[in-house]
Structures are given as structure tokens and as C-alpha cells.
Amino acid sequence: MSDTDLAFASIEEVGKLFRKRKLSPVELTKLMLGRIERLNPKLNAFLTVTTELALAQAKKAESELFAPRGRKGHHDRGPLHGIPISLKDNIYTKGIRTTAGSKILKDFIPQHDAQIVVWLKEAGAVILGKTNMHEFAYGVTSNNPHYGPVHNPWDLARIPGGSSGGSAAAVAAGLCYGSIGTDTGGSIRIPSALCGIVGVKPTFGRVSVKDVIPLSPHLDCVGPLARTSADAARLLDSIFVRGKGEPSLQSATKPSRARRRFRLGLPKGFFSDVVSPEVELTFEHALRLLRRSDCNLKEVSIPLLVETEDAGNQIAWAEATHYHQRAGWFPARVGEYGEDVRTRIEMGAKVSATAYLQAMEVRYSFIEHFHAAMASASVDALVVPTTPIPAPMIGEETTTVCGTNHPTRSLLLRSNRPANLGGLPAVSVACGFTPEGLPVGLQLIGAVTDEHLLLRIAGIFERSLPLDRRPPI
């Protein structure tokens, strides 16, 4: 296997090589560090590279995995043992700078790890570093005014999406085998779609957000970005809070002899109201593949979808501003924010208590109506385009769709915000490319706690559509 083949291998493939002693975690970590050194100047995906920590963790993993079975020192911690990953830079890491992509926290070094980092270390993951992001996770481009823009590995002139843009670019370019990001209005799924990888937003509360710098506490989620649904399941499984008797997520993406026809809902309107022709064409092809892969598709009506945009905005604006006021940064350090983030925080200061409470009422009503509609239609999940457009150019503030100009930010958020408002699990999976060679994402949205089901459907879809997942960087 060449170094390039190895860089784009799956977590399962790498794990098998470790356990056959055909590859060591140290060798693999050095390969990843070498690729970061060579490619990160083009991508700007990493803000901090933790070379010494990564090599120390890799050496420990090697000694545990390579010690003779049954002898003192042998310890197999599972599928992530020795696997190099990255973390979005708003997640606390002990002794490692955590900037949240901001100037305000440019020198902040936490004294402890976030809970999810503790669990990842216990699983034996090797942490390569911290990834670039939209400032304070408050945007969808990852065009960072303090540390420079992240570039999409499929076209360096385009955005990778955000706010977990550095994570997505690093995974897509083969600089790590997975990353942990955050999602408040699509910040895992948007960059996953634009970079041609898989992103999972779990059910609200199923993954700890403790010591993750918040944006909107009622909407924030933590989840994985990976090249395949199977890799995403392995990452999520290590930080996921499962219910009693609930199966491992890793079992979801394995081929099964027991065949089941899944029922997928195509929402009427909203998601399909504004879609670029190239995305629509790719999405329609994906639907045909789903129909051939034991999936029945039917139109469904989901109430209050249009209302999710304003309700999500009101909640995020108010809660983000409250956090920044409580931290003592706003308005005291207003000049240290990038223009777009400062503008949104100022907007949050104008949200009235009544408007906030009304938005929360819409949230509760949407959750109730969503589950009732899913049950009434007897569908397992919704299937929609993750974003209505492929990756825009860096700095592109408006995008034309079918002759009409739209704010690029609103377009990218449009199909993603409903799952955050409803606390619903959602998976974005690559479903093809535009004629220009830009990735397109397909999103599956399910009822609460349906992560296993969504990952199973994603795995079935991936097997129906083998894709070249190596960008031309």
C-alpha cells in the first residue's frame, strides 16, 4: 500500500494493519504529520499541530498493541487505538492552545480536557492538533479574519463550509482519519457536504458539550467528521451516551443479510424550493440509487419548516450574545471581533425577551409536529440535499440560484437549521459531484435517538455509490 493509499484508508483497514503488525501507530502518525507539513500551507486547516503529543500517544499505542497478547502491557483499546485524528479549536484541550478561531482567545490554554477529549484519549486516539474554524463557530464559511481562510481541498479558491471548516478540509485531504466538530446550525454537515465527506449531528444531549466553547446552548451539538459513515460511527461511538441495551453504532454500517426496506420521506416544499440545478441533478440521481437499495420514497408534509429559520436565528442570536456578555468580552472587547461575528452579536443584544420566548415556543411546537408527522407518514427518516448549492468561492456573499440572488450564508444554513432547532439527529453523506467536480451532500434526518438507523441507511447508500474520495490537491 502506497503512502497515499494509506492516507485515505479507512479506520478499519488501518486497525487491521496495526493488529497484524504490518504498520505501527508511530509510522502512521509520522505519515500524517508529514502530510500536514506539506499540505496545510495550502489548506490552512490546522491552527495548532501537536507533534510531540501525537508522537508520544502513538508510541504508547504501539507499545500497548504490540505487546504479546496475554502478557503484561498488552492493551487493545478498540477501533480508535492508534488512529490519528484532529479536534476543532473550540474544544478544551489540556495544555494546548484553544482559540475558538478568535483573537480574544488567541493565548488561551485550558488546564483540563473537555469530557469528550478524555474519552477519546481513553479510546487510544492520537491527537494531531486543533483545526481552524469560523470565529467562535459563528458562521458557515471558515473565512477567518484572524488566522486566514480555510481552503476547500477540491478547489482551493472555494470555502470548505463552516464553522467546522478546518476539520472537514483536513479529513477530506487525508491529513487525519477523522475529526470532532460542533454543529449549531449545520456546522458539521455543511462542511462535510462541501468537502465530500460524512458528518453526523447527533441527537441533542447525546454527546457531552462540557468544556466546548458554546455558541447557543439550546442548539449546540458535538459530532464526528470522517470520510465514510463507518469511520464516523467509530468516532461517534467513543463519545456517545447510549441508552441501556442500545447497540453499538459501529454495527450500524456493517452489511447485513437481513434485508429491510426503509421508508424515506421527501418533504414537500421548503428543502426543494431553492436548489441549484447541479445539486438537484446530483440529488435526483442519489434518490434513484436509494430506490434501488431497498428504500421506498414518499412525499411527506412537515409542519413549521419555514418558521425554523427565524426561530433558530432568534435563539442563536440571544444565547450567543448572552455568553459573550457573561464572559466579559462584549461590548468591552468589541474591536477584537471580526466584522461578521461582531454584527451578529450586536443583533443578539436587540432580541427582546418576548421574541426569544416566542422562538422557544416555535421550537417546542416544531419538535412535537415533526415526530407526529413522521409517525403519521410511517417514514424512518427524511432525505434532503444537505446544501442547495456546492461550495461557493471564498468571499462570495451572495449566490445566484435559478436567476435569483440569495445570501450565501442563508442558503447554506437553510436545510440544516431544522435539525438543530428540533434536537434531531442528522447525517450528511457524499452523494456525487457537480459537472465542475465539486462534492454534493445528501442529508438524512431522523427522530430523536435514531443515530443507528441513519448510519445504517447512510452505509447502504455508500455501498450503492462508490466515489473517488481523493481531492486533487
Short mmCIF file of C-alpha atoms in Angstrom, two decimals, residues 43-432:
data_model
loop_
_atom_site.label_atom_id
_atom_site.label_comp_id
_atom_site.label_asym_id
_atom_site.label_seq_id
_atom_site.Cartn_x
_atom_site.Cartn_y
_atom_site.Cartn_z
CA LEU A 43 -5.36 24.50 3.12
CA ASN A 44 -4.86 26.38 6.39
CA ALA A 45 -6.85 23.58 8.05
CA PHE A 46 -4.77 23.32 11.24
CA LEU A 47 -4.15 26.19 13.64
CA THR A 48 -2.05 24.12 16.05
CA VAL A 49 -0.15 20.91 15.30
CA THR A 50 0.65 18.90 18.44
CA THR A 51 3.65 16.97 17.10
CA GLU A 52 5.18 15.95 20.43
CA LEU A 53 1.87 14.91 21.97
CA ALA A 54 0.86 12.94 18.88
CA LEU A 55 4.15 11.03 18.73
CA ALA A 56 4.01 10.29 22.47
CA GLN A 57 0.43 8.99 22.16
CA ALA A 58 1.41 6.93 19.10
CA LYS A 59 4.36 5.37 20.94
CA LYS A 60 2.09 4.46 23.84
CA ALA A 61 -0.46 2.94 21.46
CA GLU A 62 2.28 0.97 19.73
CA SER A 63 3.63 -0.43 22.98
CA GLU A 64 0.13 -1.47 24.11
CA LEU A 65 -0.94 -3.00 20.80
CA PHE A 66 2.36 -4.71 20.01
CA ALA A 67 2.95 -6.25 23.44
CA PRO A 68 2.34 -10.03 23.28
CA ARG A 69 -1.28 -10.98 23.93
CA GLY A 70 -1.86 -12.17 27.45
CA ARG A 71 1.35 -10.52 28.64
CA LYS A 72 1.74 -7.51 30.88
CA GLY A 73 1.47 -4.29 28.91
CA HIS A 74 -0.81 -5.56 26.16
CA HIS A 75 -3.95 -3.45 25.90
CA ASP A 76 -6.25 -3.16 22.91
CA ARG A 77 -8.47 -0.14 23.48
CA GLY A 78 -10.65 -0.69 20.43
CA PRO A 79 -11.04 0.66 16.89
CA LEU A 80 -9.60 4.14 17.58
CA HIS A 81 -6.45 2.82 19.25
CA GLY A 82 -3.51 4.48 17.49
CA ILE A 83 -5.72 6.33 14.96
CA PRO A 84 -4.63 9.94 14.24
CA ILE A 85 -7.49 12.45 14.49
CA SER A 86 -7.98 16.19 14.92
CA LEU A 87 -10.17 18.40 17.08
CA LYS A 88 -11.97 21.63 16.25
CA ASP A 89 -10.31 24.51 18.07
CA ASN A 90 -13.28 25.34 20.30
CA ILE A 91 -12.86 22.10 22.29
CA TYR A 92 -10.85 22.34 25.53
CA THR A 93 -7.50 20.52 25.40
CA LYS A 94 -5.27 20.45 28.45
CA GLY A 95 -2.07 22.40 27.90
CA ILE A 96 -2.89 23.09 24.24
CA ARG A 97 -3.94 26.48 22.91
CA THR A 98 -7.70 26.67 22.26
CA THR A 99 -8.60 29.81 20.32
CA ALA A 100 -12.15 29.15 19.07
CA GLY A 101 -10.83 30.86 15.95
CA SER A 102 -10.84 34.18 17.79
CA LYS A 103 -8.37 36.93 18.59
CA ILE A 104 -9.83 37.20 22.09
CA LEU A 105 -8.72 33.65 22.99
CA LYS A 106 -5.50 33.58 20.95
CA ASP A 107 -3.44 32.78 24.05
CA PHE A 108 -5.98 30.68 26.00
CA ILE A 109 -4.56 27.38 27.25
CA PRO A 110 -7.09 25.23 29.17
CA GLN A 111 -5.98 23.46 32.32
CA HIS A 112 -8.09 20.37 31.60
CA ASP A 113 -9.57 18.41 28.73
CA ALA A 114 -13.19 18.51 27.65
CA GLN A 115 -15.04 15.32 28.60
CA ILE A 116 -15.09 14.12 25.00
CA VAL A 117 -11.30 14.52 24.78
CA VAL A 118 -10.91 12.44 27.94
CA TRP A 119 -12.96 9.67 26.30
CA LEU A 120 -11.04 9.91 23.01
CA LYS A 121 -7.75 9.57 24.86
CA GLU A 122 -9.11 6.58 26.78
CA ALA A 123 -10.02 5.06 23.41
CA GLY A 124 -6.38 5.44 22.36
CA ALA A 125 -6.88 8.09 19.67
CA VAL A 126 -3.81 10.07 18.61
CA ILE A 127 -4.48 13.82 18.59
CA LEU A 128 -2.64 15.57 15.77
CA GLY A 129 -3.80 19.09 16.54
CA LYS A 130 -6.54 21.70 16.54
CA THR A 131 -8.34 22.79 13.39
CA ASN A 132 -9.20 26.21 12.01
CA MET A 133 -12.81 27.36 12.14
CA HIS A 134 -15.19 30.26 11.73
CA GLU A 135 -14.60 32.68 14.61
CA PHE A 136 -16.43 31.47 17.74
CA ALA A 137 -18.23 28.93 15.48
CA TYR A 138 -20.50 31.80 14.44
CA GLY A 139 -20.56 31.38 10.66
CA VAL A 140 -20.59 28.93 7.79
CA THR A 141 -17.58 29.88 5.63
CA SER A 142 -14.49 29.39 7.86
CA ASN A 143 -13.19 32.59 6.28
CA ASN A 144 -11.37 33.56 9.46
CA PRO A 145 -10.25 37.22 9.77
CA HIS A 146 -7.61 36.43 12.41
CA TYR A 147 -5.98 33.24 11.15
CA GLY A 148 -6.85 33.31 7.46
CA PRO A 149 -9.45 31.40 5.45
CA VAL A 150 -9.64 27.61 5.26
CA HIS A 151 -9.48 26.38 1.65
CA ASN A 152 -11.57 23.59 0.17
CA PRO A 153 -9.28 20.74 -0.98
CA TRP A 154 -11.48 20.15 -4.05
CA ASP A 155 -10.91 23.75 -5.20
CA LEU A 156 -8.60 25.98 -3.19
CA ALA A 157 -10.43 29.11 -4.32
CA ARG A 158 -13.61 27.92 -2.59
CA ILE A 159 -14.77 27.73 1.01
CA PRO A 160 -14.89 24.39 2.82
CA GLY A 161 -18.02 25.45 4.70
CA GLY A 162 -18.19 26.05 8.40
CA SER A 163 -17.93 26.51 11.12
CA SER A 164 -16.01 23.19 11.29
CA GLY A 165 -14.23 24.00 8.02
CA GLY A 166 -10.72 23.11 9.13
CA SER A 167 -11.90 19.73 10.38
CA ALA A 168 -13.63 18.93 7.07
CA ALA A 169 -10.72 20.08 4.92
CA ALA A 170 -8.23 18.06 6.99
CA VAL A 171 -10.31 14.88 6.74
CA ALA A 172 -11.02 15.31 3.03
CA ALA A 173 -7.36 15.94 2.22
CA GLY A 174 -6.12 12.87 4.09
CA LEU A 175 -4.43 14.77 6.92
CA CYS A 176 -6.25 12.76 9.59
CA TYR A 177 -8.72 9.86 9.77
CA GLY A 178 -11.48 11.83 11.41
CA SER A 179 -12.19 14.98 13.37
CA ILE A 180 -14.54 16.14 16.09
CA GLY A 181 -16.51 19.28 15.31
CA THR A 182 -19.53 21.19 16.56
CA ASP A 183 -22.90 21.90 14.94
CA THR A 184 -25.33 24.68 15.92
CA GLY A 185 -26.99 25.36 12.57
CA GLY A 186 -25.21 22.91 10.28
CA SER A 187 -21.57 23.48 11.21
CA ILE A 188 -20.66 19.78 10.85
CA ARG A 189 -22.97 18.91 7.95
CA ILE A 190 -22.33 21.95 5.76
CA PRO A 191 -18.54 21.48 5.55
CA SER A 192 -18.98 17.72 5.24
CA ALA A 193 -21.20 18.25 2.19
CA LEU A 194 -18.95 20.87 0.59
CA CYS A 195 -15.82 18.75 1.14
CA GLY A 196 -17.30 15.39 0.10
CA ILE A 197 -17.13 13.58 3.44
CA VAL A 198 -19.54 12.35 6.15
CA GLY A 199 -20.72 14.44 9.07
CA VAL A 200 -23.00 13.42 11.94
CA LYS A 201 -25.04 15.75 14.14
CA PRO A 202 -26.29 13.53 16.97
CA THR A 203 -29.49 13.97 18.94
CA PHE A 204 -29.25 17.00 21.24
CA GLY A 205 -27.67 15.93 24.54
CA ARG A 206 -26.31 12.56 23.34
CA VAL A 207 -22.72 13.85 23.26
CA SER A 208 -21.27 15.99 26.04
CA VAL A 209 -20.68 19.66 25.26
CA LYS A 210 -18.95 20.24 28.60
CA ASP A 211 -15.92 22.48 28.13
CA VAL A 212 -16.71 23.14 24.49
CA ILE A 213 -16.86 26.90 23.96
CA PRO A 214 -20.58 27.49 23.32
CA LEU A 215 -22.46 29.34 20.66
CA SER A 216 -26.09 28.59 21.54
CA PRO A 217 -26.62 26.13 24.42
CA HIS A 218 -30.11 25.08 23.22
CA LEU A 219 -28.80 24.25 19.73
CA ASP A 220 -25.14 23.19 20.15
CA CYS A 221 -24.07 19.62 19.39
CA VAL A 222 -20.72 17.83 19.10
CA GLY A 223 -20.13 15.14 16.48
CA PRO A 224 -17.70 13.50 14.07
CA LEU A 225 -16.50 14.23 10.55
CA ALA A 226 -14.97 11.32 8.62
CA ARG A 227 -14.55 10.02 5.10
CA THR A 228 -17.15 7.24 5.44
CA SER A 229 -20.19 6.52 7.58
CA ALA A 230 -18.37 3.54 9.12
CA ASP A 231 -15.48 5.76 10.22
CA ALA A 232 -17.94 8.37 11.54
CA ALA A 233 -19.73 5.65 13.53
CA ARG A 234 -16.46 4.54 15.13
CA LEU A 235 -15.63 8.09 16.16
CA LEU A 236 -19.11 8.85 17.46
CA ASP A 237 -19.30 5.57 19.36
CA SER A 238 -16.35 6.59 21.55
CA ILE A 239 -18.04 9.79 22.80
CA PHE A 240 -21.69 8.81 22.57
CA VAL A 241 -24.05 8.31 25.53
CA ARG A 242 -26.08 5.20 24.72
CA GLY A 243 -29.26 4.08 26.40
CA LYS A 244 -29.49 0.76 28.21
CA GLY A 245 -29.43 -2.09 25.72
CA GLU A 246 -28.79 0.24 22.79
CA PRO A 247 -26.45 -1.35 20.21
CA SER A 248 -23.02 -0.04 19.31
CA LEU A 249 -23.11 2.45 16.47
CA GLN A 250 -20.32 0.53 14.77
CA SER A 251 -22.74 -2.28 13.97
CA ALA A 252 -24.96 0.12 12.02
CA THR A 253 -22.81 0.40 8.92
CA LYS A 254 -21.90 -3.28 8.51
CA PRO A 255 -23.60 -5.13 5.64
CA SER A 256 -26.46 -7.28 6.91
CA ARG A 257 -28.01 -10.42 5.45
CA ALA A 258 -31.34 -9.42 6.99
CA ARG A 259 -32.90 -7.20 4.34
CA ARG A 260 -35.26 -4.41 5.29
CA ARG A 261 -36.96 -1.85 3.11
CA PHE A 262 -36.52 1.59 4.60
CA ARG A 263 -39.18 4.22 4.18
CA LEU A 264 -37.75 7.66 3.42
CA GLY A 265 -39.74 10.86 3.34
CA LEU A 266 -39.30 13.61 0.75
CA PRO A 267 -40.62 16.79 2.41
CA LYS A 268 -43.00 18.84 0.27
CA GLY A 269 -41.61 22.30 -0.42
CA PHE A 270 -39.01 24.14 1.68
CA PHE A 271 -35.95 21.91 1.11
CA SER A 272 -36.72 21.72 -2.62
CA ASP A 273 -37.91 25.31 -3.06
CA VAL A 274 -34.40 26.73 -3.55
CA VAL A 275 -31.90 24.27 -5.07
CA SER A 276 -29.29 24.92 -7.75
CA PRO A 277 -29.67 22.83 -10.94
CA GLU A 278 -26.36 21.00 -10.43
CA VAL A 279 -27.23 19.98 -6.88
CA GLU A 280 -30.75 18.98 -7.91
CA LEU A 281 -29.40 16.78 -10.71
CA THR A 282 -26.94 15.01 -8.39
CA PHE A 283 -29.55 14.62 -5.66
CA GLU A 284 -32.10 13.11 -8.07
CA HIS A 285 -29.50 10.54 -9.15
CA ALA A 286 -28.91 9.72 -5.47
CA LEU A 287 -32.65 9.18 -4.97
CA ARG A 288 -32.70 6.70 -7.85
CA LEU A 289 -29.88 4.78 -6.18
CA LEU A 290 -31.79 4.75 -2.89
CA ARG A 291 -34.84 3.32 -4.63
CA ARG A 292 -32.66 0.50 -5.98
CA SER A 293 -31.23 -0.11 -2.50
CA ASP A 294 -34.28 -1.29 -0.56
CA CYS A 295 -35.64 2.19 0.11
CA ASN A 296 -39.20 3.33 -0.56
CA LEU A 297 -39.58 7.08 -1.05
CA LYS A 298 -42.77 9.06 -0.48
CA GLU A 299 -43.72 12.70 -0.16
CA VAL A 300 -44.45 13.90 3.36
CA SER A 301 -45.66 17.16 4.90
CA ILE A 302 -43.58 18.51 7.78
CA PRO A 303 -45.21 21.49 9.55
CA LEU A 304 -43.38 24.66 10.60
CA LEU A 305 -40.27 24.16 8.45
CA VAL A 306 -40.41 27.74 7.20
CA GLU A 307 -40.67 29.02 10.77
CA THR A 308 -37.47 27.23 11.83
CA GLU A 309 -35.24 29.84 10.18
CA ASP A 310 -36.39 32.85 12.19
CA ALA A 311 -36.82 30.86 15.40
CA GLY A 312 -33.31 29.43 15.09
CA ASN A 313 -31.89 32.89 14.44
CA GLN A 314 -33.63 34.47 17.44
CA ILE A 315 -32.41 31.73 19.79
CA ALA A 316 -28.83 31.69 18.47
CA TRP A 317 -28.52 35.48 18.42
CA ALA A 318 -29.75 35.90 22.00
CA GLU A 319 -27.85 32.98 23.52
CA ALA A 320 -24.57 33.79 21.77
CA THR A 321 -24.70 37.41 22.90
CA HIS A 322 -25.56 36.37 26.45
CA TYR A 323 -22.49 34.11 26.57
CA HIS A 324 -20.17 36.83 25.27
CA GLN A 325 -21.60 39.36 27.72
CA ARG A 326 -21.20 36.91 30.61
CA ALA A 327 -17.60 36.22 29.56
CA GLY A 328 -16.90 39.96 29.75
CA TRP A 329 -15.91 40.27 26.09
CA PHE A 330 -18.91 42.13 24.73
CA PRO A 331 -19.04 45.07 24.49
CA ALA A 332 -15.72 45.59 26.34
CA ARG A 333 -13.61 44.00 23.57
CA VAL A 334 -15.87 44.65 20.61
CA GLY A 335 -12.96 45.79 18.43
CA GLU A 336 -11.34 42.35 18.63
CA TYR A 337 -14.17 40.56 16.81
CA GLY A 338 -14.30 40.04 13.07
CA GLU A 339 -16.93 42.20 11.38
CA ASP A 340 -19.45 39.43 10.63
CA VAL A 341 -19.36 37.93 14.12
CA ARG A 342 -19.48 41.34 15.79
CA THR A 343 -22.57 42.21 13.72
CA ARG A 344 -24.38 39.05 14.83
CA ILE A 345 -23.51 39.60 18.48
CA GLU A 346 -24.84 43.16 18.20
CA MET A 347 -28.03 41.75 16.68
CA GLY A 348 -28.36 39.41 19.65
CA ALA A 349 -28.34 42.35 22.02
CA LYS A 350 -31.51 43.59 20.30
CA VAL A 351 -33.52 40.37 20.66
CA SER A 352 -36.32 41.01 23.13
CA ALA A 353 -37.28 38.56 25.84
CA THR A 354 -40.64 38.15 24.14
CA ALA A 355 -39.06 37.32 20.78
CA TYR A 356 -36.76 34.79 22.44
CA LEU A 357 -39.61 33.10 24.29
CA GLN A 358 -41.74 33.02 21.15
CA ALA A 359 -38.85 31.35 19.29
CA MET A 360 -38.62 28.74 22.05
CA GLU A 361 -42.35 28.10 21.69
CA VAL A 362 -41.84 27.50 17.95
CA ARG A 363 -39.02 25.10 18.84
CA TYR A 364 -41.22 23.04 21.16
CA SER A 365 -44.07 23.06 18.64
CA PHE A 366 -41.78 22.01 15.78
CA ILE A 367 -40.41 19.08 17.80
CA GLU A 368 -43.93 17.88 18.56
CA HIS A 369 -45.20 18.32 14.98
CA PHE A 370 -42.10 16.72 13.45
CA HIS A 371 -42.43 13.47 15.35
CA ALA A 372 -46.18 13.37 14.81
CA ALA A 373 -45.72 13.86 11.06
CA MET A 374 -43.03 11.16 10.87
CA ALA A 375 -45.25 8.70 12.73
CA SER A 376 -48.32 9.57 10.67
CA ALA A 377 -46.45 9.08 7.39
CA SER A 378 -44.75 5.91 8.67
CA VAL A 379 -41.30 7.00 7.45
CA ASP A 380 -37.96 6.11 9.00
CA ALA A 381 -36.14 9.31 8.02
CA LEU A 382 -36.27 12.34 5.77
CA VAL A 383 -33.89 12.64 2.82
CA VAL A 384 -32.96 16.12 1.53
CA PRO A 385 -29.98 17.90 -0.04
CA THR A 386 -27.55 18.96 2.70
CA THR A 387 -26.96 22.29 0.98
CA PRO A 388 -28.79 23.77 -2.02
CA ILE A 389 -25.50 24.87 -3.62
CA PRO A 390 -22.00 23.42 -3.95
CA ALA A 391 -19.03 25.19 -2.35
CA PRO A 392 -19.07 28.95 -3.14
CA MET A 393 -15.95 30.98 -3.83
CA ILE A 394 -14.12 32.47 -0.84
CA GLY A 395 -15.63 35.90 -0.18
CA GLU A 396 -18.82 35.21 -2.15
CA GLU A 397 -21.53 36.95 -0.11
CA THR A 398 -24.43 36.24 -2.46
CA THR A 399 -25.14 33.30 -4.76
CA THR A 400 -27.49 33.18 -7.73
CA VAL A 401 -29.87 30.22 -7.86
CA CYS A 402 -32.22 29.99 -10.83
CA GLY A 403 -31.81 33.69 -11.61
CA THR A 404 -32.37 34.95 -8.05
CA ASN A 405 -29.66 36.26 -5.73
CA HIS A 406 -29.62 34.84 -2.22
CA PRO A 407 -27.34 35.49 0.77
CA THR A 408 -24.81 32.66 0.66
CA ARG A 409 -24.96 32.20 4.44
CA SER A 410 -28.74 31.72 4.39
CA LEU A 411 -28.51 29.21 1.54
CA LEU A 412 -26.01 27.05 3.37
CA LEU A 413 -27.97 27.15 6.63
CA ARG A 414 -31.37 26.59 5.03
CA SER A 415 -31.56 22.79 5.01
CA ASN A 416 -29.60 22.31 8.21
CA ARG A 417 -31.18 24.55 10.82
CA PRO A 418 -34.38 22.45 11.27
CA ALA A 419 -32.46 19.51 12.78
CA ASN A 420 -30.76 21.81 15.30
CA LEU A 421 -33.99 23.51 16.29
CA GLY A 422 -35.64 20.12 16.78
CA GLY A 423 -32.65 18.49 18.51
CA LEU A 424 -32.81 15.83 15.81
CA PRO A 425 -30.05 13.51 14.62
CA ALA A 426 -28.84 14.07 11.05
CA VAL A 427 -26.17 12.62 8.79
CA SER A 428 -24.67 14.21 5.69
CA VAL A 429 -23.11 11.77 3.22
CA ALA A 430 -21.40 12.49 -0.10
CA CYS A 431 -23.77 11.67 -2.98
CA GLY A 432 -21.79 12.71 -6.04
#
